[in-house]
Amino acid sequence: GILSDIATLVSESDCNILDSRHAIYGQEFSLTMIIEGTHNAITRIELSIPEMCQRRDLLSILKRTREHTKQNLTHLYDVEFNGVDNPGQIQAITRFFADQQVSISAFRQTTSVDDETGHKMMRFKLVVNIPDDVAMPEFRYNLNLLCQVLHLTSNIIDKHKG
């Protein structure tokens, strides 16, 4: 598949994949990766990936970056919100996390219509990395206050505890 072809190109170019994320959105494949190598090796991969993508009818965007700093993902949490879908909820929730210096690494929202009430319902799930210096009891309390204002329920699950 596509990942195997890209991994082969990276290896043949004398580079290493430091980090990557991929997803399928509908019928579309998305891949983000951080590759390391010498200047010449990076140049080789910059030339070979677009060629391979063109053969597979894919769009490629390449960008040189500075040295990669590995993320500390020791405090990963799933955070789920449920309730009637109203404008501004996602904005308020993502602003809350940004204000707390909590990084969002995944984001998914689904909507449906409640058969009984006819209301448009929303389910919104995040994967977040909460820094060491965030006091969890206070964080949970403030998140619950926000959810009350937004008329949502929430659940926080530590991914390392299950």
XYZ file of C-alpha atoms in Angstrom:
162
model
C 0.000 0.000 0.000
C 0.792 3.667 0.149
C 2.510 3.540 3.554
C 4.763 0.707 2.418
C 5.727 2.609 -0.743
C 6.546 5.756 1.229
C 8.524 3.814 3.857
C 10.519 2.193 1.040
C 11.269 5.597 -0.525
C 12.354 6.990 2.841
C 14.636 4.015 3.471
C 16.100 4.089 -0.055
C 16.859 7.801 0.423
C 18.835 7.028 3.622
C 16.320 8.856 5.804
C 14.388 7.841 8.910
C 10.747 8.412 9.828
C 10.757 10.056 13.269
C 7.006 10.435 13.612
C 3.941 10.000 11.445
C 0.166 10.160 11.557
C -2.250 8.912 8.962
C -5.995 8.830 8.552
C -8.656 8.064 5.992
C -11.302 10.754 5.535
C -14.159 9.345 3.475
C -12.287 7.986 0.462
C -9.223 10.204 0.967
C -5.934 9.216 2.606
C -3.974 11.754 4.657
C -0.416 11.351 5.935
C 1.809 13.680 7.913
C 5.339 12.631 8.751
C 8.592 13.955 10.103
C 11.635 12.586 8.308
C 15.272 13.023 9.301
C 18.410 12.644 7.248
C 21.393 14.458 5.843
C 20.819 17.464 3.622
C 21.419 15.336 0.500
C 19.153 12.528 1.752
C 16.322 14.969 2.461
C 16.738 16.444 -1.031
C 16.459 12.920 -2.536
C 13.221 12.220 -0.651
C 11.841 15.649 -1.600
C 12.269 14.650 -5.244
C 10.983 11.071 -4.992
C 7.818 11.507 -2.878
C 6.028 13.905 -5.302
C 6.842 11.563 -8.187
C 5.336 8.559 -6.361
C 2.302 10.613 -5.278
C 1.660 11.741 -8.847
C 1.625 8.085 -10.006
C -1.005 7.331 -7.316
C -3.082 10.489 -7.991
C -2.199 11.935 -4.576
C -1.367 15.487 -3.576
C 1.930 15.973 -1.745
C 3.079 19.003 0.177
C 6.607 19.021 1.560
C 8.077 21.479 4.022
C 11.515 21.620 5.578
C 11.385 22.209 9.311
C 13.808 22.768 12.110
C 15.017 20.038 14.410
C 12.201 17.827 15.679
C 11.433 17.838 19.398
C 9.629 14.699 20.503
C 6.316 15.376 22.238
C 5.850 14.284 25.829
C 2.717 12.195 25.542
C 2.620 10.877 29.101
C -0.703 12.524 29.964
C -2.973 11.549 27.085
C -6.702 11.707 27.679
C -9.823 10.985 25.662
C -12.368 13.735 26.264
C -15.904 13.234 24.999
C -18.777 15.715 24.877
C -22.442 14.930 24.203
C -25.564 17.058 23.908
C -27.779 19.152 21.691
C -25.723 20.694 18.880
C -25.566 24.495 19.122
C -23.391 27.085 17.357
C -20.253 28.101 19.263
C -19.823 24.933 21.335
C -16.739 23.645 19.508
C -15.173 27.107 19.568
C -15.747 27.426 23.335
C -14.353 23.961 24.039
C -11.235 24.351 21.891
C -10.641 27.831 23.386
C -10.870 26.305 26.892
C -8.169 23.755 26.029
C -5.952 26.394 24.400
C -6.286 28.642 27.473
C -5.194 25.707 29.659
C -2.154 25.041 27.397
C -3.607 21.603 26.591
C -2.736 20.370 23.102
C -5.365 18.637 20.994
C -3.957 15.792 18.904
C -7.198 14.386 17.481
C -10.658 15.816 16.923
C -13.842 14.141 15.713
C -17.450 15.305 15.704
C -20.576 13.426 14.691
C -24.156 14.645 14.612
C -27.503 12.887 14.530
C -31.165 13.725 15.017
C -32.863 12.531 18.204
C -35.922 10.549 17.084
C -37.972 11.569 20.121
C -37.244 15.298 20.297
C -36.139 16.070 16.744
C -33.108 17.939 18.154
C -29.798 17.787 16.326
C -27.456 15.975 18.723
C -23.692 16.279 18.806
C -20.947 13.929 19.940
C -17.499 15.474 19.985
C -14.365 13.548 20.907
C -10.844 14.849 21.467
C -7.527 13.248 22.285
C -5.547 15.727 24.374
C -2.153 15.934 26.049
C -2.419 17.630 29.434
C 0.837 19.157 30.783
C 2.299 18.050 34.129
C 1.634 21.412 35.756
C -2.152 21.281 35.186
C -3.999 20.410 38.399
C -6.472 17.750 37.260
C -9.137 18.318 39.950
C -9.329 22.029 39.070
C -9.187 21.245 35.339
C -12.097 18.784 35.627
C -14.088 21.257 37.740
C -13.619 24.090 35.223
C -14.457 21.791 32.311
C -17.669 20.737 34.071
C -18.594 24.407 34.589
C -18.074 25.075 30.882
C -20.193 22.053 29.970
C -23.009 23.287 32.203
C -22.997 26.624 30.374
C -22.962 24.825 26.994
C -25.618 22.275 28.067
C -23.276 19.352 27.380
C -22.065 16.323 29.289
C -18.400 15.371 29.276
C -16.212 12.443 30.181
C -12.418 12.416 30.614
C -10.566 9.098 30.358
C -6.834 8.710 31.069
C -5.564 6.696 28.082
C -2.787 5.169 30.189
C -5.152 3.878 32.868
C -7.869 2.614 30.513
